[in-house]
PDB file of C-alpha atoms and ligand atoms in Angstrom:
ATOM      1  CA  MET E   1     116.529 119.175 188.114  1.00  0.00           C
ATOM      2  CA  SER E   2     112.900 117.731 188.974  1.00  0.00           C
ATOM      3  CA  ILE E   3     110.218 120.479 188.781  1.00  0.00           C
ATOM      4  CA  GLN E   4     106.950 120.638 191.187  1.00  0.00           C
ATOM      5  CA  TRP E   5     104.465 122.496 192.117  1.00  0.00           C
ATOM      6  CA  PHE E   6     101.520 121.881 194.472  1.00  0.00           C
ATOM      7  CA  PRO E   7      98.031 123.797 193.405  1.00  0.00           C
ATOM      8  CA  GLY E   8      95.901 122.815 196.101  1.00  0.00           C
ATOM      9  CA  HIS E   9      92.910 123.211 193.618  1.00  0.00           C
ATOM     10  CA  MET E  10      94.035 120.770 191.031  1.00  0.00           C
ATOM     11  CA  THR E  11      91.613 118.361 191.468  1.00  0.00           C
ATOM     12  CA  ALA E  12      89.040 120.958 191.503  1.00  0.00           C
ATOM     13  CA  ALA E  13      90.276 122.389 188.316  1.00  0.00           C
ATOM     14  CA  ARG E  14      90.485 118.745 186.948  1.00  0.00           C
ATOM     15  CA  LYS E  15      86.597 118.344 187.430  1.00  0.00           C
ATOM     16  CA  LYS E  16      85.183 121.457 185.653  1.00  0.00           C
ATOM     17  CA  ALA E  17      87.775 120.640 182.987  1.00  0.00           C
ATOM     18  CA  ALA E  18      85.630 117.272 182.653  1.00  0.00           C
ATOM     19  CA  GLU E  19      82.276 119.139 182.665  1.00  0.00           C
ATOM     20  CA  THR E  20      83.215 121.388 180.046  1.00  0.00           C
ATOM     21  CA  LEU E  21      84.398 119.227 178.020  1.00  0.00           C
ATOM     22  CA  ALA E  22      81.141 117.306 177.892  1.00  0.00           C
ATOM     23  CA  LEU E  23      79.440 120.271 176.451  1.00  0.00           C
ATOM     24  CA  ALA E  24      82.240 120.617 173.673  1.00  0.00           C
ATOM     25  CA  ASP E  25      82.666 119.259 170.484  1.00  0.00           C
ATOM     26  CA  VAL E  26      86.442 120.002 169.686  1.00  0.00           C
ATOM     27  CA  VAL E  27      89.237 120.453 172.135  1.00  0.00           C
ATOM     28  CA  VAL E  28      91.572 123.072 170.694  1.00  0.00           C
ATOM     29  CA  GLU E  29      95.135 122.137 172.578  1.00  0.00           C
ATOM     30  CA  VAL E  30      97.612 125.328 172.575  1.00  0.00           C
ATOM     31  CA  LEU E  31     101.024 124.413 172.395  1.00  0.00           C
ATOM     32  CA  ASP E  32     104.133 125.494 172.492  1.00  0.00           C
ATOM     33  CA  ALA E  33     105.789 124.895 168.685  1.00  0.00           C
ATOM     34  CA  ARG E  34     109.223 125.263 170.633  1.00  0.00           C
ATOM     35  CA  LEU E  35     108.223 121.742 172.352  1.00  0.00           C
ATOM     36  CA  PRO E  36     105.336 120.558 171.800  1.00  0.00           C
ATOM     37  CA  ALA E  37     105.633 117.370 173.154  1.00  0.00           C
ATOM     38  CA  ALA E  38     106.767 118.808 176.464  1.00  0.00           C
ATOM     39  CA  SER E  39     103.470 121.591 176.718  1.00  0.00           C
ATOM     40  CA  SER E  40     101.393 119.060 176.357  1.00  0.00           C
ATOM     41  CA  ASN E  41      99.547 118.195 179.052  1.00  0.00           C
ATOM     42  CA  PRO E  42      98.679 114.795 179.276  1.00  0.00           C
ATOM     43  CA  MET E  43      95.679 115.471 181.443  1.00  0.00           C
ATOM     44  CA  ILE E  44      94.024 116.698 178.026  1.00  0.00           C
ATOM     45  CA  GLY E  45      94.808 113.468 176.636  1.00  0.00           C
ATOM     46  CA  GLU E  46      93.221 111.300 178.967  1.00  0.00           C
ATOM     47  CA  LEU E  47      89.691 113.483 179.188  1.00  0.00           C
ATOM     48  CA  ARG E  48      89.909 113.867 175.715  1.00  0.00           C
ATOM     49  CA  ALA E  49      89.918 110.108 174.726  1.00  0.00           C
ATOM     50  CA  PHE E  50      87.403 109.343 177.740  1.00  0.00           C
ATOM     51  CA  ARG E  51      84.779 111.670 176.096  1.00  0.00           C
ATOM     52  CA  GLN E  52      86.136 110.867 172.526  1.00  0.00           C
ATOM     53  CA  ARG E  53      86.377 114.577 171.534  1.00  0.00           C
ATOM     54  CA  PRO E  54      88.374 114.984 168.423  1.00  0.00           C
ATOM     55  CA  CYS E  55      91.875 117.908 168.816  1.00  0.00           C
ATOM     56  CA  LEU E  56      92.898 120.468 166.881  1.00  0.00           C
ATOM     57  CA  LYS E  57      96.460 120.913 167.945  1.00  0.00           C
ATOM     58  CA  LEU E  58      97.707 124.980 167.845  1.00  0.00           C
ATOM     59  CA  LEU E  59     101.331 124.790 167.731  1.00  0.00           C
ATOM     60  CA  ASN E  60     101.401 128.250 168.506  1.00  0.00           C
ATOM     61  CA  LYS E  61     104.459 131.117 168.514  1.00  0.00           C
ATOM     62  CA  ALA E  62     105.736 129.156 165.337  1.00  0.00           C
ATOM     63  CA  ASP E  63     107.351 132.454 164.330  1.00  0.00           C
ATOM     64  CA  LEU E  64     110.002 131.613 167.447  1.00  0.00           C
ATOM     65  CA  ALA E  65     110.176 127.670 166.026  1.00  0.00           C
ATOM     66  CA  ASP E  66     112.694 126.667 163.708  1.00  0.00           C
ATOM     67  CA  PRO E  67     110.302 125.663 161.140  1.00  0.00           C
ATOM     68  CA  GLU E  68     112.070 122.281 159.935  1.00  0.00           C
ATOM     69  CA  ALA E  69     111.330 121.013 163.240  1.00  0.00           C
ATOM     70  CA  THR E  70     107.210 122.313 163.078  1.00  0.00           C
ATOM     71  CA  ALA E  71     107.190 120.176 159.665  1.00  0.00           C
ATOM     72  CA  ALA E  72     108.152 117.485 161.557  1.00  0.00           C
ATOM     73  CA  TRP E  73     105.769 117.964 164.593  1.00  0.00           C
ATOM     74  CA  LEU E  74     103.099 118.381 162.152  1.00  0.00           C
ATOM     75  CA  ARG E  75     103.256 115.437 160.179  1.00  0.00           C
ATOM     76  CA  HIS E  76     103.797 113.225 163.215  1.00  0.00           C
ATOM     77  CA  PHE E  77     100.391 114.606 164.843  1.00  0.00           C
ATOM     78  CA  SER E  78      98.857 114.063 161.560  1.00  0.00           C
ATOM     79  CA  GLN E  79      99.232 110.509 162.111  1.00  0.00           C
ATOM     80  CA  GLN E  80      96.927 110.421 165.360  1.00  0.00           C
ATOM     81  CA  PRO E  81      93.402 109.443 164.867  1.00  0.00           C
ATOM     82  CA  GLY E  82      91.050 111.928 165.218  1.00  0.00           C
ATOM     83  CA  VAL E  83      93.703 114.820 165.588  1.00  0.00           C
ATOM     84  CA  ALA E  84      94.472 117.906 163.146  1.00  0.00           C
ATOM     85  CA  ALA E  85      97.464 119.890 163.868  1.00  0.00           C
ATOM     86  CA  ILE E  86      98.547 123.836 162.213  1.00  0.00           C
ATOM     87  CA  ALA E  87     101.051 125.900 163.412  1.00  0.00           C
ATOM     88  CA  VAL E  88     100.408 129.268 163.788  1.00  0.00           C
ATOM     89  CA  SER E  89     101.293 132.790 165.381  1.00  0.00           C
ATOM     90  CA  CYS E  90      98.341 133.826 167.417  1.00  0.00           C
ATOM     91  CA  LYS E  91      99.813 137.548 166.855  1.00  0.00           C
ATOM     92  CA  LYS E  92      99.496 137.254 162.963  1.00  0.00           C
ATOM     93  CA  ALA E  93      95.924 137.523 161.994  1.00  0.00           C
ATOM     94  CA  SER E  94      96.386 135.579 158.690  1.00  0.00           C
ATOM     95  CA  ASP E  95      96.741 132.682 160.842  1.00  0.00           C
ATOM     96  CA  ILE E  96      93.582 132.948 163.454  1.00  0.00           C
ATOM     97  CA  GLY E  97      91.554 132.786 160.240  1.00  0.00           C
ATOM     98  CA  LYS E  98      92.597 129.168 159.167  1.00  0.00           C
ATOM     99  CA  ILE E  99      91.725 127.879 163.050  1.00  0.00           C
ATOM    100  CA  ARG E 100      87.956 127.799 162.260  1.00  0.00           C
ATOM    101  CA  PRO E 101      87.637 125.800 159.472  1.00  0.00           C
ATOM    102  CA  LEU E 102      89.936 123.252 160.868  1.00  0.00           C
ATOM    103  CA  ALA E 103      88.115 122.983 164.048  1.00  0.00           C
ATOM    104  CA  GLN E 104      85.110 122.703 161.630  1.00  0.00           C
ATOM    105  CA  LYS E 105      86.169 119.658 159.688  1.00  0.00           C
ATOM    106  CA  LEU E 106      86.740 117.840 162.634  1.00  0.00           C
ATOM    107  CA  ALA E 107      83.425 118.360 163.357  1.00  0.00           C
ATOM    108  CA  PRO E 108      81.118 118.291 160.380  1.00  0.00           C
ATOM    109  CA  HIS E 109      77.422 117.997 162.044  1.00  0.00           C
ATOM    110  CA  ARG E 110      78.122 120.815 163.972  1.00  0.00           C
ATOM    111  CA  ASN E 111      77.646 123.181 161.938  1.00  0.00           C
ATOM    112  CA  ASP E 112      74.257 125.812 162.249  1.00  0.00           C
ATOM    113  CA  ALA E 113      72.717 128.104 164.492  1.00  0.00           C
ATOM    114  CA  VAL E 114      70.680 125.143 166.475  1.00  0.00           C
ATOM    115  CA  LYS E 115      73.736 123.371 166.639  1.00  0.00           C
ATOM    116  CA  PRO E 116      76.787 125.837 166.777  1.00  0.00           C
ATOM    117  CA  LEU E 117      80.324 124.256 166.782  1.00  0.00           C
ATOM    118  CA  ARG E 118      81.367 124.297 170.638  1.00  0.00           C
ATOM    119  CA  LEU E 119      84.807 124.870 170.829  1.00  0.00           C
ATOM    120  CA  MET E 120      86.792 124.035 174.180  1.00  0.00           C
ATOM    121  CA  ILE E 121      90.400 126.227 174.182  1.00  0.00           C
ATOM    122  CA  MET E 122      92.725 124.137 176.525  1.00  0.00           C
ATOM    123  CA  GLY E 123      96.676 124.551 177.450  1.00  0.00           C
ATOM    124  CA  ILE E 124      99.159 124.760 179.900  1.00  0.00           C
ATOM    125  CA  PRO E 125     100.000 128.183 181.336  1.00  0.00           C
ATOM    126  CA  ASN E 126     101.430 130.867 178.436  1.00  0.00           C
ATOM    127  CA  VAL E 127     101.027 128.999 175.661  1.00  0.00           C
ATOM    128  CA  GLY E 128      98.879 131.516 173.921  1.00  0.00           C
ATOM    129  CA  LYS E 129      95.657 131.410 175.053  1.00  0.00           C
ATOM    130  CA  SER E 130      94.739 134.756 175.911  1.00  0.00           C
ATOM    131  CA  THR E 131      96.577 135.678 172.844  1.00  0.00           C
ATOM    132  CA  LEU E 132      94.250 133.650 170.855  1.00  0.00           C
ATOM    133  CA  LEU E 133      90.795 133.928 172.388  1.00  0.00           C
ATOM    134  CA  ASN E 134      91.005 137.733 172.239  1.00  0.00           C
ATOM    135  CA  ALA E 135      92.459 137.528 168.554  1.00  0.00           C
ATOM    136  CA  LEU E 136      89.184 135.119 167.934  1.00  0.00           C
ATOM    137  CA  VAL E 137      86.388 137.749 169.633  1.00  0.00           C
ATOM    138  CA  LYS E 138      88.246 140.750 168.344  1.00  0.00           C
ATOM    139  CA  LYS E 139      88.342 139.444 164.921  1.00  0.00           C
ATOM    140  CA  LYS E 140      84.486 138.820 165.142  1.00  0.00           C
ATOM    141  CA  VAL E 141      83.962 142.223 166.847  1.00  0.00           C
ATOM    142  CA  ALA E 142      85.346 143.815 163.955  1.00  0.00           C
ATOM    143  CA  ALA E 143      83.524 142.089 161.206  1.00  0.00           C
ATOM    144  CA  VAL E 144      80.475 143.241 163.044  1.00  0.00           C
ATOM    145  CA  GLY E 145      81.100 146.716 163.495  1.00  0.00           C
ATOM    146  CA  ASP E 146      80.437 148.329 167.020  1.00  0.00           C
ATOM    147  CA  GLN E 147      77.731 145.581 167.716  1.00  0.00           C
ATOM    148  CA  PRO E 148      78.576 144.205 170.894  1.00  0.00           C
ATOM    149  CA  ALA E 149      78.401 140.877 169.459  1.00  0.00           C
ATOM    150  CA  VAL E 150      80.153 139.056 172.464  1.00  0.00           C
ATOM    151  CA  THR E 151      78.536 137.698 175.147  1.00  0.00           C
ATOM    152  CA  LYS E 152      80.916 136.041 177.727  1.00  0.00           C
ATOM    153  CA  SER E 153      79.522 134.269 180.802  1.00  0.00           C
ATOM    154  CA  GLN E 154      81.945 132.472 183.061  1.00  0.00           C
ATOM    155  CA  GLN E 155      84.276 131.283 180.182  1.00  0.00           C
ATOM    156  CA  ARG E 156      81.263 130.483 177.520  1.00  0.00           C
ATOM    157  CA  ILE E 157      82.071 133.105 174.918  1.00  0.00           C
ATOM    158  CA  ASP E 158      79.798 133.262 172.071  1.00  0.00           C
ATOM    159  CA  ILE E 159      81.618 134.154 169.045  1.00  0.00           C
ATOM    160  CA  ASP E 160      78.476 134.047 166.632  1.00  0.00           C
ATOM    161  CA  SER E 161      75.350 131.980 166.373  1.00  0.00           C
ATOM    162  CA  ARG E 162      77.491 129.106 164.902  1.00  0.00           C
ATOM    163  CA  LEU E 163      80.722 129.197 166.879  1.00  0.00           C
ATOM    164  CA  THR E 164      80.986 129.356 171.150  1.00  0.00           C
ATOM    165  CA  LEU E 165      84.075 129.315 172.753  1.00  0.00           C
ATOM    166  CA  TYR E 166      85.129 127.558 176.497  1.00  0.00           C
ATOM    167  CA  ASP E 167      88.039 128.954 178.078  1.00  0.00           C
ATOM    168  CA  THR E 168      89.642 127.084 180.220  1.00  0.00           C
ATOM    169  CA  PRO E 169      92.171 128.025 182.376  1.00  0.00           C
ATOM    170  CA  GLY E 170      96.138 126.887 182.427  1.00  0.00           C
ATOM    171  CA  LEU E 171      96.469 123.418 183.413  1.00  0.00           C
ATOM    172  CA  LEU E 172      99.440 122.054 184.923  1.00  0.00           C
ATOM    173  CA  TRP E 173     100.101 118.783 186.469  1.00  0.00           C
ATOM    174  CA  PRO E 174     101.190 118.406 189.305  1.00  0.00           C
ATOM    175  CA  LYS E 175     104.297 116.327 189.350  1.00  0.00           C
ATOM    176  CA  ILE E 176     106.709 116.416 186.029  1.00  0.00           C
ATOM    177  CA  ALA E 177     108.219 112.718 185.844  1.00  0.00           C
ATOM    178  CA  ASP E 178     110.805 113.910 183.184  1.00  0.00           C
ATOM    179  CA  PRO E 179     113.343 116.398 184.481  1.00  0.00           C
ATOM    180  CA  VAL E 180     113.897 117.469 180.953  1.00  0.00           C
ATOM    181  CA  ASP E 181     110.666 118.190 179.874  1.00  0.00           C
ATOM    182  CA  GLY E 182     111.017 120.094 183.080  1.00  0.00           C
ATOM    183  CA  LEU E 183     113.824 122.145 182.009  1.00  0.00           C
ATOM    184  CA  MET E 184     112.317 122.896 178.277  1.00  0.00           C
ATOM    185  CA  LEU E 185     109.195 124.351 180.859  1.00  0.00           C
ATOM    186  CA  ALA E 186     110.899 126.468 182.372  1.00  0.00           C
ATOM    187  CA  ALA E 187     112.695 127.384 179.056  1.00  0.00           C
ATOM    188  CA  SER E 188     110.138 128.588 177.349  1.00  0.00           C
ATOM    189  CA  HIS E 189     108.580 130.110 180.884  1.00  0.00           C
ATOM    190  CA  ALA E 190     105.819 128.022 181.224  1.00  0.00           C
ATOM    191  CA  VAL E 191     106.526 127.555 184.365  1.00  0.00           C
ATOM    192  CA  GLY E 192     106.426 130.092 187.107  1.00  0.00           C
ATOM    193  CA  VAL E 193     110.238 131.482 188.456  1.00  0.00           C
ATOM    194  CA  ASN E 194     109.613 129.932 192.175  1.00  0.00           C
ATOM    195  CA  ALA E 195     109.471 126.421 190.651  1.00  0.00           C
ATOM    196  CA  TYR E 196     113.461 126.657 189.406  1.00  0.00           C
ATOM    197  CA  ILE E 197     116.547 127.434 189.464  1.00  0.00           C
ATOM    198  CA  GLY E 198     117.477 130.094 186.339  1.00  0.00           C
ATOM    199  CA  GLU E 199     121.111 129.101 186.020  1.00  0.00           C
ATOM    200  CA  ASP E 200     120.371 125.601 185.539  1.00  0.00           C
ATOM    201  CA  VAL E 201     117.667 125.919 183.127  1.00  0.00           C
ATOM    202  CA  ALA E 202     119.837 128.199 181.470  1.00  0.00           C
ATOM    203  CA  ILE E 203     122.826 125.626 181.145  1.00  0.00           C
ATOM    204  CA  PHE E 204     120.650 122.697 179.789  1.00  0.00           C
ATOM    205  CA  LEU E 205     119.447 125.240 177.231  1.00  0.00           C
ATOM    206  CA  ALA E 206     123.266 126.530 176.501  1.00  0.00           C
ATOM    207  CA  ASP E 207     124.458 122.990 176.235  1.00  0.00           C
ATOM    208  CA  TYR E 208     121.601 122.607 174.206  1.00  0.00           C
ATOM    209  CA  LEU E 209     122.068 125.357 172.038  1.00  0.00           C
ATOM    210  CA  ARG E 210     125.801 124.024 171.335  1.00  0.00           C
ATOM    211  CA  GLN E 211     125.108 120.870 170.302  1.00  0.00           C
ATOM    212  CA  THR E 212     121.942 121.863 167.975  1.00  0.00           C
ATOM    213  CA  TYR E 213     122.071 125.288 167.189  1.00  0.00           C
ATOM    214  CA  PRO E 214     125.944 126.754 167.146  1.00  0.00           C
ATOM    215  CA  ALA E 215     125.773 129.113 164.716  1.00  0.00           C
ATOM    216  CA  LEU E 216     122.502 130.795 166.218  1.00  0.00           C
ATOM    217  CA  LEU E 217     124.454 130.899 169.750  1.00  0.00           C
ATOM    218  CA  ALA E 218     127.792 131.864 167.924  1.00  0.00           C
ATOM    219  CA  ALA E 219     126.146 134.645 165.971  1.00  0.00           C
ATOM    220  CA  ARG E 220     124.890 136.213 168.868  1.00  0.00           C
ATOM    221  CA  TYR E 221     127.499 135.766 171.633  1.00  0.00           C
ATOM    222  CA  GLY E 222     130.874 135.600 169.836  1.00  0.00           C
ATOM    223  CA  PRO E 223     132.707 133.217 167.608  1.00  0.00           C
ATOM    224  CA  ALA E 224     134.841 131.831 171.433  1.00  0.00           C
ATOM    225  CA  LEU E 225     132.270 129.224 172.438  1.00  0.00           C
ATOM    226  CA  ALA E 226     133.787 126.701 170.776  1.00  0.00           C
ATOM    227  CA  GLY E 227     134.445 123.809 172.735  1.00  0.00           C
ATOM    228  CA  ARG E 228     132.760 124.895 175.903  1.00  0.00           C
ATOM    229  CA  ASP E 229     129.753 123.597 178.716  1.00  0.00           C
ATOM    230  CA  GLY E 230     126.991 124.937 179.120  1.00  0.00           C
ATOM    231  CA  VAL E 231     128.976 126.408 182.391  1.00  0.00           C
ATOM    232  CA  GLY E 232     131.712 127.849 180.119  1.00  0.00           C
ATOM    233  CA  ILE E 233     129.120 129.433 177.619  1.00  0.00           C
ATOM    234  CA  LEU E 234     127.110 131.027 180.583  1.00  0.00           C
ATOM    235  CA  ASP E 235     130.552 132.323 181.461  1.00  0.00           C
ATOM    236  CA  ALA E 236     131.443 133.886 177.779  1.00  0.00           C
ATOM    237  CA  VAL E 237     127.514 135.397 177.717  1.00  0.00           C
ATOM    238  CA  ALA E 238     128.629 137.065 181.212  1.00  0.00           C
ATOM    239  CA  GLU E 239     131.852 138.361 179.260  1.00  0.00           C
ATOM    240  CA  LYS E 240     130.683 139.310 176.052  1.00  0.00           C
ATOM    241  CA  ARG E 241     128.038 140.866 177.754  1.00  0.00           C
ATOM    242  CA  GLY E 242     130.288 142.338 180.871  1.00  0.00           C
ATOM    243  CA  CYS E 243     128.514 140.539 184.065  1.00  0.00           C
ATOM    244  CA  ARG E 244     130.696 140.830 186.427  1.00  0.00           C
ATOM    245  CA  LYS E 245     130.291 140.414 190.657  1.00  0.00           C
ATOM    246  CA  ARG E 246     132.023 142.254 193.340  1.00  0.00           C
ATOM    247  CA  GLY E 247     135.229 139.781 193.540  1.00  0.00           C
ATOM    248  CA  GLY E 248     135.843 140.132 189.889  1.00  0.00           C
ATOM    249  CA  GLU E 249     134.335 136.641 188.813  1.00  0.00           C
ATOM    250  CA  TRP E 250     131.787 136.255 185.997  1.00  0.00           C
ATOM    251  CA  ASP E 251     128.363 136.838 187.015  1.00  0.00           C
ATOM    252  CA  ARG E 252     126.393 133.654 185.639  1.00  0.00           C
ATOM    253  CA  GLU E 253     123.177 134.331 187.365  1.00  0.00           C
ATOM    254  CA  LYS E 254     122.845 137.989 185.216  1.00  0.00           C
ATOM    255  CA  ALA E 255     124.306 135.682 182.527  1.00  0.00           C
ATOM    256  CA  ALA E 256     121.779 132.855 182.950  1.00  0.00           C
ATOM    257  CA  ALA E 257     118.907 135.841 183.024  1.00  0.00           C
ATOM    258  CA  ILE E 258     120.305 137.069 179.407  1.00  0.00           C
ATOM    259  CA  LEU E 259     120.320 134.014 177.534  1.00  0.00           C
ATOM    260  CA  LEU E 260     116.842 133.037 178.426  1.00  0.00           C
ATOM    261  CA  THR E 261     115.599 136.321 177.733  1.00  0.00           C
ATOM    262  CA  ASP E 262     117.205 136.174 174.399  1.00  0.00           C
ATOM    263  CA  TYR E 263     115.984 132.577 173.653  1.00  0.00           C
ATOM    264  CA  ARG E 264     112.461 133.426 174.545  1.00  0.00           C
ATOM    265  CA  SER E 265     112.047 136.802 172.843  1.00  0.00           C
ATOM    266  CA  GLY E 266     113.335 134.946 169.780  1.00  0.00           C
ATOM    267  CA  ALA E 267     116.752 137.400 169.932  1.00  0.00           C
ATOM    268  CA  LEU E 268     118.669 134.251 169.405  1.00  0.00           C
ATOM    269  CA  GLY E 269     116.731 132.928 166.550  1.00  0.00           C
ATOM    270  CA  ARG E 270     114.089 130.503 165.853  1.00  0.00           C
ATOM    271  CA  ILE E 271     114.882 127.612 168.111  1.00  0.00           C
ATOM    272  CA  SER E 272     112.906 124.436 168.919  1.00  0.00           C
ATOM    273  CA  LEU E 273     113.766 122.525 171.833  1.00  0.00           C
ATOM    274  CA  GLU E 274     112.827 118.887 170.725  1.00  0.00           C
ATOM    275  CA  THR E 275     111.648 116.639 167.889  1.00  0.00           C
ATOM    276  CA  PRO E 276     109.854 113.757 167.246  1.00  0.00           C
ATOM    277  CA  ALA E 277     112.998 112.096 166.796  1.00  0.00           C
ATOM    278  CA  LEU E 278     114.193 113.602 170.061  1.00  0.00           C
ATOM    279  CA  ARG E 279     111.569 112.598 171.611  1.00  0.00           C
ATOM    280  CA  ALA E 280     111.308 109.173 170.769  1.00  0.00           C
ATOM    281  CA  ALA E 281     114.540 108.734 171.927  1.00  0.00           C
ATOM    282  CA  ARG E 282     114.452 110.370 175.377  1.00  0.00           C
ATOM    283  CA  ILE E 283     111.301 107.908 175.708  1.00  0.00           C
ATOM    284  CA  GLN E 284     112.979 104.879 174.873  1.00  0.00           C
ATOM    285  CA  GLN E 285     116.147 106.395 177.257  1.00  0.00           C
ATOM    286  CA  LEU E 286     113.385 106.422 180.217  1.00  0.00           C
ATOM    287  CA  ALA E 287     111.980 103.424 179.109  1.00  0.00           C
ATOM    288  CA  ALA E 288     115.185 101.513 179.553  1.00  0.00           C
ATOM    289  CA  VAL E 289     116.230 103.532 183.119  1.00  0.00           C
ATOM    290  CA  ASP E 290     112.826 102.107 184.350  1.00  0.00           C
ATOM    291  CA  GLU E 291     113.895  98.731 183.033  1.00  0.00           C
ATOM    292  CA  MET E 292     117.058  98.518 185.344  1.00  0.00           C
TER     293      MET E 292
HETATM  294  P1  G4P H   1      98.271 132.241 178.231  1.00  0.00           P
HETATM  295  O1  G4P H   1      96.698 132.784 177.727  1.00  0.00           O
HETATM  296  O2  G4P H   1      98.514 131.144 177.801  1.00  0.00           O
HETATM  297  O3  G4P H   1      98.840 132.175 179.169  1.00  0.00           O
HETATM  298  O4  G4P H   1      99.273 133.059 177.417  1.00  0.00           O
HETATM  299  P2  G4P H   1      99.189 134.365 177.212  1.00  0.00           P
HETATM  300  O5  G4P H   1      97.998 134.411 175.768  1.00  0.00           O
HETATM  301  O6  G4P H   1      99.255 135.445 177.785  1.00  0.00           O
HETATM  302  O7  G4P H   1     100.413 134.643 175.670  1.00  0.00           O
HETATM  303  C1  G4P H   1     101.835 134.499 176.352  1.00  0.00           C
HETATM  304  C2  G4P H   1     102.956 134.837 176.416  1.00  0.00           C
HETATM  305  O8  G4P H   1     103.164 134.408 174.657  1.00  0.00           O
HETATM  306  C3  G4P H   1     102.837 136.699 175.753  1.00  0.00           C
HETATM  307  O9  G4P H   1     103.941 137.376 176.165  1.00  0.00           O
HETATM  308  C4  G4P H   1     102.409 136.804 174.565  1.00  0.00           C
HETATM  309  O10 G4P H   1     102.409 137.952 173.900  1.00  0.00           O
HETATM  310  C5  G4P H   1     103.180 135.789 173.537  1.00  0.00           C
HETATM  311  N1  G4P H   1     102.504 135.231 172.843  1.00  0.00           N
HETATM  312  C6  G4P H   1     101.163 134.622 172.381  1.00  0.00           C
HETATM  313  N2  G4P H   1     100.973 133.739 171.327  1.00  0.00           N
HETATM  314  C7  G4P H   1     101.888 134.572 170.683  1.00  0.00           C
HETATM  315  C8  G4P H   1     102.874 133.887 169.361  1.00  0.00           C
HETATM  316  O11 G4P H   1     102.295 133.054 168.043  1.00  0.00           O
HETATM  317  N3  G4P H   1     104.232 134.724 168.923  1.00  0.00           N
HETATM  318  C9  G4P H   1     104.891 135.101 169.835  1.00  0.00           C
HETATM  319  N4  G4P H   1     106.331 135.207 169.321  1.00  0.00           N
HETATM  320  N5  G4P H   1     104.355 135.347 171.129  1.00  0.00           N
HETATM  321  C10 G4P H   1     103.100 134.843 171.454  1.00  0.00           C
HETATM  322  P3  G4P H   1     104.433 138.221 177.044  1.00  0.00           P
HETATM  323  O12 G4P H   1     105.809 138.423 176.996  1.00  0.00           O
HETATM  324  O13 G4P H   1     103.522 137.538 177.829  1.00  0.00           O
HETATM  325  O14 G4P H   1     103.841 139.562 176.634  1.00  0.00           O
HETATM  326  P4  G4P H   1     104.217 140.353 175.133  1.00  0.00           P
HETATM  327  O15 G4P H   1     105.032 141.549 176.347  1.00  0.00           O
HETATM  328  O16 G4P H   1     104.672 139.030 174.548  1.00  0.00           O
HETATM  329  O17 G4P H   1     102.396 140.653 175.195  1.00  0.00           O
END
């Protein structure tokens, strides 16, 4: 399944992002920790490389991701030049406090009121940019009592005299080349429901869970899953939850919605959809297909 959308304002958004980046010192790229490569918009990398801006990669929603996979991703990103990476949950105040000092390290010369640190927050939809922004803003408001410390004009937010944020809208790219990336993005809810078929995404997810996290799957839906493929697992979910269609057959559409909701909310456990090793293997596989 290939996922596509056609935002008419894509070019304008890119132009605007490039203009804003010219004013920023560090890009804070918010990623979904469960799929850090698939949730990275290639355009962000291109714009950043053009302007030579360092990047702080925030692997957000780390509370939902597999800690081992997240640790592997952090090692992977920390090997990239001009990049620092941290796993966070933007819902946790203690995690929010770690972000500013790390960003500051990437632009040590921007550290006073004359030259405030200017961070540009970027990321695809639903990775937690608004949650991050609200947390950063609230933190400061709380620290200064009831003084209005925050000035918001367009997308610029002056947190204090030493820190300015540029907020950008969630940027998607017009065509996702690798269908597996599309499925991961749909499973994590970065892509709107109109762009995919829930059952296809749930079958992909069920198959992946069966291979990678069978114990979590069994803990949630019972042990009768052994030997079943993705479709069979949806039927087992339907059976466990009593979802039948009028004619008596299992309602896979409902089962798909249940599985996706359980995954997205973390009810299934801490699950990552990719690791650096899986990603590298996938890239090799795609390259081999291209060569044929
Ligand atoms: P966006 O601006 O990038 O589009 O994302 P936004 O902040 O709106 O967050 C998207 C969803 O992700 C929200 O859930 C938000 O609560 C959730 N979220 C953000 N950061 C974290 C995190 O660190 N951990 C977890 N578990 N969730 C996070 P929602 O379902 O739309 O709303 P809500 O009911 O969860 O508030």
